[in-house]
Tab-separated table of C-alpha atoms in Angstrom:
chain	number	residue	atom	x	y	z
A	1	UNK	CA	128.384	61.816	118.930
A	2	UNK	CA	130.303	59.901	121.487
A	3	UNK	CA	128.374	60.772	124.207
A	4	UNK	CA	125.466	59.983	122.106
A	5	UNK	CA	126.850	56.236	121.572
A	6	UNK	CA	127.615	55.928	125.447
A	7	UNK	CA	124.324	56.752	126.269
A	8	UNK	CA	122.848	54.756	123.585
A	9	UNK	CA	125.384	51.909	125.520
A	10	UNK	CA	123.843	52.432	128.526
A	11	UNK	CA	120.411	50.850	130.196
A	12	UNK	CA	118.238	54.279	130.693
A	13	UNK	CA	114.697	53.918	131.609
A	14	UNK	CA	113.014	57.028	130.768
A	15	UNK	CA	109.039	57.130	130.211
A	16	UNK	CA	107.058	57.981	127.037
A	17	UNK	CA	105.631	60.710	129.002
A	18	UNK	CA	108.678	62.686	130.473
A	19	UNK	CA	110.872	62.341	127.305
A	20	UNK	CA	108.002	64.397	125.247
A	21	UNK	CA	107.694	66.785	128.223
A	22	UNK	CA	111.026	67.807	127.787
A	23	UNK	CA	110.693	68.015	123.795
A	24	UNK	CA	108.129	70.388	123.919
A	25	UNK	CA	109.441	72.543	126.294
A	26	UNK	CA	112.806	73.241	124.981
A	27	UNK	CA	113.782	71.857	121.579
A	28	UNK	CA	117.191	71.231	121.653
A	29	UNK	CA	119.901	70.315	119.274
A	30	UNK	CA	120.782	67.540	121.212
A	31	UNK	CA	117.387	65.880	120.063
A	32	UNK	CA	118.954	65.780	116.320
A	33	UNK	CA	119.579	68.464	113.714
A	34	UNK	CA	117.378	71.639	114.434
A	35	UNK	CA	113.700	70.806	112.655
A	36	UNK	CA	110.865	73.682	112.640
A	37	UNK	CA	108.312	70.761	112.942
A	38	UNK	CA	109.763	68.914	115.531
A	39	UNK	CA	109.697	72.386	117.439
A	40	UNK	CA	106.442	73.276	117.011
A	41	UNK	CA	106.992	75.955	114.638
A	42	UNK	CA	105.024	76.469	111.844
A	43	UNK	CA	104.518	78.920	108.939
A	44	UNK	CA	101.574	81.309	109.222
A	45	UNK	CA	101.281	80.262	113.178
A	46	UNK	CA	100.186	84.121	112.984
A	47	UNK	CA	97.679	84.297	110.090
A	48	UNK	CA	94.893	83.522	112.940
A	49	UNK	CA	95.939	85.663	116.203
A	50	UNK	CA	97.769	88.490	114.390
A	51	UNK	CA	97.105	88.223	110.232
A	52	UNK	CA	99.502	91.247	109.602
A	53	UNK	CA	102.060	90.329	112.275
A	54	UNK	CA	104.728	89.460	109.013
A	55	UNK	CA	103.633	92.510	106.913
A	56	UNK	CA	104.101	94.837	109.943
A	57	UNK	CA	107.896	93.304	110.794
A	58	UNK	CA	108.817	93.685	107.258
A	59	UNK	CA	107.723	96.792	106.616
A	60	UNK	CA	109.421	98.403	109.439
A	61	UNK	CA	112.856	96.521	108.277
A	62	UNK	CA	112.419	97.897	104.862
A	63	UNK	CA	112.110	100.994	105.888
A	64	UNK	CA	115.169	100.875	108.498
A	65	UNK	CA	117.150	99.397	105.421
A	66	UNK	CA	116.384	102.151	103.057
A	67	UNK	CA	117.646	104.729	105.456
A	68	UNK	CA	120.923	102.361	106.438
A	69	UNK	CA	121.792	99.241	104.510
A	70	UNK	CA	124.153	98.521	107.465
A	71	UNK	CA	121.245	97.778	110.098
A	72	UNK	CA	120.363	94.774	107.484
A	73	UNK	CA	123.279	93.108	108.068
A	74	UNK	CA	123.258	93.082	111.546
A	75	UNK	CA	119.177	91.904	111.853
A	76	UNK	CA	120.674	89.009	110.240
A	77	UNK	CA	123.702	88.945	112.358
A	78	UNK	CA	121.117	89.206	116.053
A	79	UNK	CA	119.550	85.781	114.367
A	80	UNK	CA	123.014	83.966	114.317
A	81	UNK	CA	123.373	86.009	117.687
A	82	UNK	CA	120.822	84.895	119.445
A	83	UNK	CA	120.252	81.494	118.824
A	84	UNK	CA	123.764	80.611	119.085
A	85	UNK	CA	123.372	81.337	122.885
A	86	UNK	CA	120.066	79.756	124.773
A	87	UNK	CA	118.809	79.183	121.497
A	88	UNK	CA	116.392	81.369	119.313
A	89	UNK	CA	114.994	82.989	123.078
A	90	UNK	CA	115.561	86.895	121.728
A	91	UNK	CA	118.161	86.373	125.040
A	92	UNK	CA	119.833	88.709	123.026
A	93	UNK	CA	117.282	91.670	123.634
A	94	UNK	CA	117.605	91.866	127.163
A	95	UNK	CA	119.035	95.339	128.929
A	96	UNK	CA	121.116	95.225	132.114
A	97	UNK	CA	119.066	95.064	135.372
A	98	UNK	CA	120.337	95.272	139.085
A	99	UNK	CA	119.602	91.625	139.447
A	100	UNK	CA	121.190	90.867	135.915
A	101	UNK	CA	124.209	93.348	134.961
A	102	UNK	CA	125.511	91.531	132.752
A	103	UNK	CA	123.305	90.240	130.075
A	104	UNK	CA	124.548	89.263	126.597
A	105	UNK	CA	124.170	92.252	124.889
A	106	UNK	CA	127.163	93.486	127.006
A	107	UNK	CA	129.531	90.693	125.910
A	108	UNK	CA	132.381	91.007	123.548
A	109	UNK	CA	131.018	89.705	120.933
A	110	UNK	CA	128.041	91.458	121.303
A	111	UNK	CA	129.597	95.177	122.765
A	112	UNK	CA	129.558	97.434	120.654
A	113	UNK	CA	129.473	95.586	117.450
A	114	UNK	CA	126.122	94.284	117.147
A	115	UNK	CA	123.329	96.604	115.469
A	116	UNK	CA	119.699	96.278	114.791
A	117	UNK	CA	118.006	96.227	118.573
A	118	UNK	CA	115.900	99.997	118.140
A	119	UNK	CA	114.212	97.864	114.843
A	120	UNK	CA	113.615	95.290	116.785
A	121	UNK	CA	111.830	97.742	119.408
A	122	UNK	CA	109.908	99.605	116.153
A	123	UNK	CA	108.722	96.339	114.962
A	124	UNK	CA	107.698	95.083	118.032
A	125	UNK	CA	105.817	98.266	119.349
A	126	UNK	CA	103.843	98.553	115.412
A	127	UNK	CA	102.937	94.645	116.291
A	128	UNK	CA	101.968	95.348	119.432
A	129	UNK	CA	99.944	98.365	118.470
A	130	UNK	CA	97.895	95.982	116.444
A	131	UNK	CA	97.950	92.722	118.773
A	132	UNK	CA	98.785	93.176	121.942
A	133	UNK	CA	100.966	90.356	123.801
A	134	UNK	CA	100.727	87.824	120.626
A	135	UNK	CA	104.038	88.667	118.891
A	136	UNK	CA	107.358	86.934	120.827
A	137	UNK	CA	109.996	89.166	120.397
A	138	UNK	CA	112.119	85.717	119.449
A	139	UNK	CA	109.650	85.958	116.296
A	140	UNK	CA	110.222	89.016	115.678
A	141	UNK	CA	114.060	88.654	115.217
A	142	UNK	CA	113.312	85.765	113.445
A	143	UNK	CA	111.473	87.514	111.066
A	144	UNK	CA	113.630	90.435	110.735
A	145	UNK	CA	116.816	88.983	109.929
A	146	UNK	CA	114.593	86.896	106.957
A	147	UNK	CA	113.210	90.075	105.938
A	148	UNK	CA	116.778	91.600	105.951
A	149	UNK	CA	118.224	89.078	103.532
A	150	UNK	CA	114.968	89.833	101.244
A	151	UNK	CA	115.988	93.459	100.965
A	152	UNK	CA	119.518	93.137	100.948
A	153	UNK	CA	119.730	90.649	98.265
A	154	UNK	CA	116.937	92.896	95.566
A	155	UNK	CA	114.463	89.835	96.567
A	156	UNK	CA	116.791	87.062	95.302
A	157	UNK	CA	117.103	85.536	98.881
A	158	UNK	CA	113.752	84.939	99.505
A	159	UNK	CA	111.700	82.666	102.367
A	160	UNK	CA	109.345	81.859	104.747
A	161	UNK	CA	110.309	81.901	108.494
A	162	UNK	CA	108.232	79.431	110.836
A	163	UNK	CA	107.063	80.798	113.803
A	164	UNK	CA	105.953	79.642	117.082
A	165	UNK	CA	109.194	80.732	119.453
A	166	UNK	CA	108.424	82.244	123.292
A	167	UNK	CA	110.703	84.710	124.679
A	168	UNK	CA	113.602	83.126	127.254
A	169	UNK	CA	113.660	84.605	130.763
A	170	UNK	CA	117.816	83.947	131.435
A	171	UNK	CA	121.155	86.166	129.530
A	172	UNK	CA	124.551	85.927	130.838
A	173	UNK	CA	127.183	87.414	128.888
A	174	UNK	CA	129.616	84.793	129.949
A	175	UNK	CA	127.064	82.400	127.705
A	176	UNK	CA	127.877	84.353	124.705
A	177	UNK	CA	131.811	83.805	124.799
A	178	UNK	CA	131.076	80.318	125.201
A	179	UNK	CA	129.140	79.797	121.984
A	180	UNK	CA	129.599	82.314	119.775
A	181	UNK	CA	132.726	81.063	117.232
A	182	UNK	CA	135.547	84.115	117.288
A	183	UNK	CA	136.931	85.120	113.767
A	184	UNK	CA	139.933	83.687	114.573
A	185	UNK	CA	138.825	80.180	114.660
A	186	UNK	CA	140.150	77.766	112.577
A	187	UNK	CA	138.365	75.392	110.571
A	188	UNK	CA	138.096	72.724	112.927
A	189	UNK	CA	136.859	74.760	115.687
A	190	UNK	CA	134.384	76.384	113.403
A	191	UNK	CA	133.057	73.060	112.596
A	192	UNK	CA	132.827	72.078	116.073
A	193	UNK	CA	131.475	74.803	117.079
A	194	UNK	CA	128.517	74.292	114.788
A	195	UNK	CA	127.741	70.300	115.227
A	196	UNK	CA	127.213	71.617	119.098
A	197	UNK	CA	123.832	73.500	117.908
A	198	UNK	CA	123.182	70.459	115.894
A	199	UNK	CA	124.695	72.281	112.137
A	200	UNK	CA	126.565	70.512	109.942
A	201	UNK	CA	129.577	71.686	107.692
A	202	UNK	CA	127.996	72.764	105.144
A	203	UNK	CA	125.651	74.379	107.690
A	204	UNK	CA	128.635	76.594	108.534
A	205	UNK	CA	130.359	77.396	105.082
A	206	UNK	CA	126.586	78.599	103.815
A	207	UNK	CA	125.963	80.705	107.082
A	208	UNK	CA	129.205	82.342	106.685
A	209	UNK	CA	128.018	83.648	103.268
A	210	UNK	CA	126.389	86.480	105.193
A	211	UNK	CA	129.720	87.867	105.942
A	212	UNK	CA	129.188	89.576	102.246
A	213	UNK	CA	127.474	92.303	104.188
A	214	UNK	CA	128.463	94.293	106.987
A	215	UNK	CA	131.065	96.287	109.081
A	216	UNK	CA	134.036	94.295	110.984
A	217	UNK	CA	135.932	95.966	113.853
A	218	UNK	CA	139.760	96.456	113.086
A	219	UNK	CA	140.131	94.242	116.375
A	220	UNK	CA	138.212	91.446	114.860
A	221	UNK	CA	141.374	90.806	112.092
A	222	UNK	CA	144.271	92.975	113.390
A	223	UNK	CA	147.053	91.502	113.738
A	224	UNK	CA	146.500	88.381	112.813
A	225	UNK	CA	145.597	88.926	109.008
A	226	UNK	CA	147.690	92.037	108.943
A	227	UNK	CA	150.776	89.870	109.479
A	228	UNK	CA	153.347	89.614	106.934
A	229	UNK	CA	153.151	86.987	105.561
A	230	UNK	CA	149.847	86.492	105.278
A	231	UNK	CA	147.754	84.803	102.485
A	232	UNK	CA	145.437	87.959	102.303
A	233	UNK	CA	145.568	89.905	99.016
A	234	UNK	CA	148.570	91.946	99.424
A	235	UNK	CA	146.711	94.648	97.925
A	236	UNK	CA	143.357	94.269	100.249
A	237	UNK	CA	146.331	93.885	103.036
A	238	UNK	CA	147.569	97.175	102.506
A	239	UNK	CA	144.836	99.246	102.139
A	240	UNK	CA	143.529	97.835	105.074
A	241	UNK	CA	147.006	99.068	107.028
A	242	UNK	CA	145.730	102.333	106.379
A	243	UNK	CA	142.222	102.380	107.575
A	244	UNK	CA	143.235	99.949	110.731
A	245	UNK	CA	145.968	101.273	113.434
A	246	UNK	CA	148.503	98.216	114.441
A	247	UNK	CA	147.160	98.108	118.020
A	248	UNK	CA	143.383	98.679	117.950
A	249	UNK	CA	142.058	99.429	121.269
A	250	UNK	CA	138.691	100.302	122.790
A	251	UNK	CA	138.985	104.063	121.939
A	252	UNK	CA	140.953	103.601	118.654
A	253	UNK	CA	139.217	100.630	117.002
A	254	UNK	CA	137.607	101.609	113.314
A	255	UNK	CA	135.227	99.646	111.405
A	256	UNK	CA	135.700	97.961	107.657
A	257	UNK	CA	133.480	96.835	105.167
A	258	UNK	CA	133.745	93.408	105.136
A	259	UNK	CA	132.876	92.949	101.277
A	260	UNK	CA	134.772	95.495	99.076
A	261	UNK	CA	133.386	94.348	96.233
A	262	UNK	CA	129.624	94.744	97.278
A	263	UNK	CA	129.221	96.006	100.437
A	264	UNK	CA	125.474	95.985	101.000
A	265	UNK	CA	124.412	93.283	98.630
A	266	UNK	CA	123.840	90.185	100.483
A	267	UNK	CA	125.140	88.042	97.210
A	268	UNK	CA	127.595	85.756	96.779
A	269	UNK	CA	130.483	87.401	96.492
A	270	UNK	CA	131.936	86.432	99.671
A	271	UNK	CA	132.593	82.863	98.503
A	272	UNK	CA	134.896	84.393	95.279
A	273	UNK	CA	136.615	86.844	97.986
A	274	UNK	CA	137.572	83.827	99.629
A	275	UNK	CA	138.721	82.610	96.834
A	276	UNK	CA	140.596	85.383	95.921
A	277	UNK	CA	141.981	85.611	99.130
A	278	UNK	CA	140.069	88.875	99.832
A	279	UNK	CA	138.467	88.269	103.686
A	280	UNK	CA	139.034	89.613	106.594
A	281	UNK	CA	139.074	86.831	109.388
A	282	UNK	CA	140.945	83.684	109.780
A	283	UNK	CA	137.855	82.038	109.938
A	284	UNK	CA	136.743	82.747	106.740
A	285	UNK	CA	140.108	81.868	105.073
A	286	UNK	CA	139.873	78.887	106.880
A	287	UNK	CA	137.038	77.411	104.420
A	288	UNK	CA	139.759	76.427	102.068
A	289	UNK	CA	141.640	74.862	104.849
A	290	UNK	CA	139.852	71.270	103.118
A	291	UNK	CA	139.023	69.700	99.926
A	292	UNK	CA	135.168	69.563	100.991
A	293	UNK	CA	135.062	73.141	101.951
A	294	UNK	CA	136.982	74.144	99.751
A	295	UNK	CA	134.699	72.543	96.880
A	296	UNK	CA	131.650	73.915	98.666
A	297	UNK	CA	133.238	77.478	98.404
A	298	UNK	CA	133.544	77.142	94.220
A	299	UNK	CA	130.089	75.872	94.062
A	300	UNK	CA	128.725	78.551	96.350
A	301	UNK	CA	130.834	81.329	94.251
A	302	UNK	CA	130.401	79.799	90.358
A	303	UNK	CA	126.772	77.907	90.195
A	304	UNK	CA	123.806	80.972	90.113
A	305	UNK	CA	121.269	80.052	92.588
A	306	UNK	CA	123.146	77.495	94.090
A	307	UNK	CA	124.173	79.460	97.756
A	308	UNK	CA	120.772	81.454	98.017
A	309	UNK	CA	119.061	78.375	97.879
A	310	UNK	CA	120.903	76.918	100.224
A	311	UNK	CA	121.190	80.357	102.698
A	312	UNK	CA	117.437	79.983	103.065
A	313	UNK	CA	117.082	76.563	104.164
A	314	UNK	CA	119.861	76.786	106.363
A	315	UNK	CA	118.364	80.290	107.858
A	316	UNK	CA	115.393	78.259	108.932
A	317	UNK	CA	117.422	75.703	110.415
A	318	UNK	CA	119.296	77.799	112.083
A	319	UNK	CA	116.170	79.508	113.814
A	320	UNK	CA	114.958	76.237	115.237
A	321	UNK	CA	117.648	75.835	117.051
A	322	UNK	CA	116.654	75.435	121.515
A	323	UNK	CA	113.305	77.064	119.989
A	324	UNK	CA	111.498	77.827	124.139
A	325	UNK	CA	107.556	76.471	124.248
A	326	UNK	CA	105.186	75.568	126.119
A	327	UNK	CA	105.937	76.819	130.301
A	328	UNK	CA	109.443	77.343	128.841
A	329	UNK	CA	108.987	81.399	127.634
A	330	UNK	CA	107.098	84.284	127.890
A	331	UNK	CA	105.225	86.682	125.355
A	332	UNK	CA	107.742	89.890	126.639
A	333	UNK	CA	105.675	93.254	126.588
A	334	UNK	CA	109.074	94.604	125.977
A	335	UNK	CA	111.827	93.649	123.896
A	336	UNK	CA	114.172	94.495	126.322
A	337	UNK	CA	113.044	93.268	129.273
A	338	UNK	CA	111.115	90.057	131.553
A	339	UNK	CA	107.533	89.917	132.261
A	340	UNK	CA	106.939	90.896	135.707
């Protein structure tokens, strides 16, 4: 924002012409809060080029989700992934090269915890089966991780995804330590973190709702939760010290559910876990850190309806944000890697 007002302070002359140039080739947060329209994304962009380019993505998540609940949670996680680093570009996707070694996927946030890419691949090679070089692969995930709330929640979280994205060309891993949040962030840096990809606070405590599904590393919480004293649920606290070790390293580093309650129902749960003191990460404990928070966490936990409503919209958001157009992507041919 203060940058914002200094510019605002200062005489720029910049024509009609080039400012809408640079809209429509990368829509950024910087341009406001993240806005499908404003991107160029629409819902249905498909119905025309590829009418069954939805029903194909879906169908391939359901079936990846009936055979492993898990992979649902982290299609949703690869949204929150992706976009958080060069925007919603499927960056994300992209295997190591000679020229590029070290793409995001091989960052620590990333390495080895994030799930979901061979759907991604399964979906994209039904939709290319049926048109070739329509789908993006930023769509795709896009889809996916909607579709992956759907299932996970028995329908209750339930949306429609614009579409529109192009596929980025550029993944650094360094890119993804500088935007993804850490679970030990504390509420300030969380909420940071988010205004910089144009989300506000409530933004954040919705989003973090999806931590009601999934796995967490040991590493991701140990020692800092483990502590004594710690506000975590001295029960959840110590049967955690017995699934965890003290030192978790890269060969001795177990996974958690991170809902005991219901693991693989994307619900809200999570939001009376925090309440009760039963999360893993600092950052989630951190949502009662303020009154606001705090009173968005009892309304997301005691009013029925009140977070899935709000999940959805702030999904879409979410996938708006630095949405690639016009010279600014690529179609891929492959998930995984650049056009040549």
């Amino acid at each position: 924002m203060g940058s914002g007002n200094k510019l605002a302070a200062t005489v720029v002359v910049v024509t009609f012409a080039v400012l809408m140039a640079a809209v429509t080739t990368t829509c950024q947060a910087a341009y406001g809060p993240p806005n499908p329209a404003s991107c160029g994304l629409k819902v249905g962009y498909y119905y025309a080029k590829c009418p069954h380019a939805e029903e194909i993505v879906k169908n391939v998540v359901g079936a990846a989700i009936l055979h492993n609940p898990g992979v649902g949670a982290g299609l949703i996680r690869m949204l929150f992934h992706d976009c958080f680093v060069e925007g919603c570009d499927a960056s994300v996707l992209l295997d190591p090269t000679p020229a590029n070694p070290q793409p995001e996927k091989l960052s620590p946030p990333n390495m080895p915890s994030l799930r979901g890419y061979e759907v991604i691949d399964a979906a994209k090679a039904a939709v290319e089966a049926a048109c070739p070089g329509v789908v993006s692969c930023a769509d795709i995930v896009a889809f996916a991780a909607r579709d992956a709330s759907f299932f996970l929640s028995n329908s209750r979280v339930a949306f429609q995804m614009p579409a529109g994205r192009l596929d980025g060309r550029y993944s650094n891993a360094s890119r993804a330590l500088d935007f993804l949040p850490p679970p030990k962030f504390n509420l300030g840096q969380l909420v940071a973190n988010f205004a910089t990809k144009g989300l506000g606070v409530e933004d954040m405590v919705v989003l973090s709702g999806a931590h009601t599904v999934g796995d967490s590393h040991c590493s991701s919480f140990v020692p800092d939760r483990l502590a004594v004293p710690s506000d975590m649920e001295p029960p959840l606290a110590a049967m955690l010290r017995t699934q965890c070790p003290a030192k978790p390293s890269s060969g001795n580093d177990p996974t958690v559910v991170q809902d005991v309650v219901t693991p693989n129902k994307l619900d809200n749960q999570y939001y009376k876990n925090v309440l009760a003191h039963r999360v893993l990460f600092t950052s989630d404990a951190s949502l009662l850190a303020s009154p606001a928070t705090a009173k968005m966490v009892v309304d997301n936990a005691n009013i029925p309806g009140w977070w899935e409503d709000r999940f959805t919209k702030a999904m879409v958001k979410m996938a708006s944000i630095e949405v690639k157009t016009g010279g600014n992507g690529e179609i891929r041919r492959n998930c995984r890697a650049v056009n040549h």
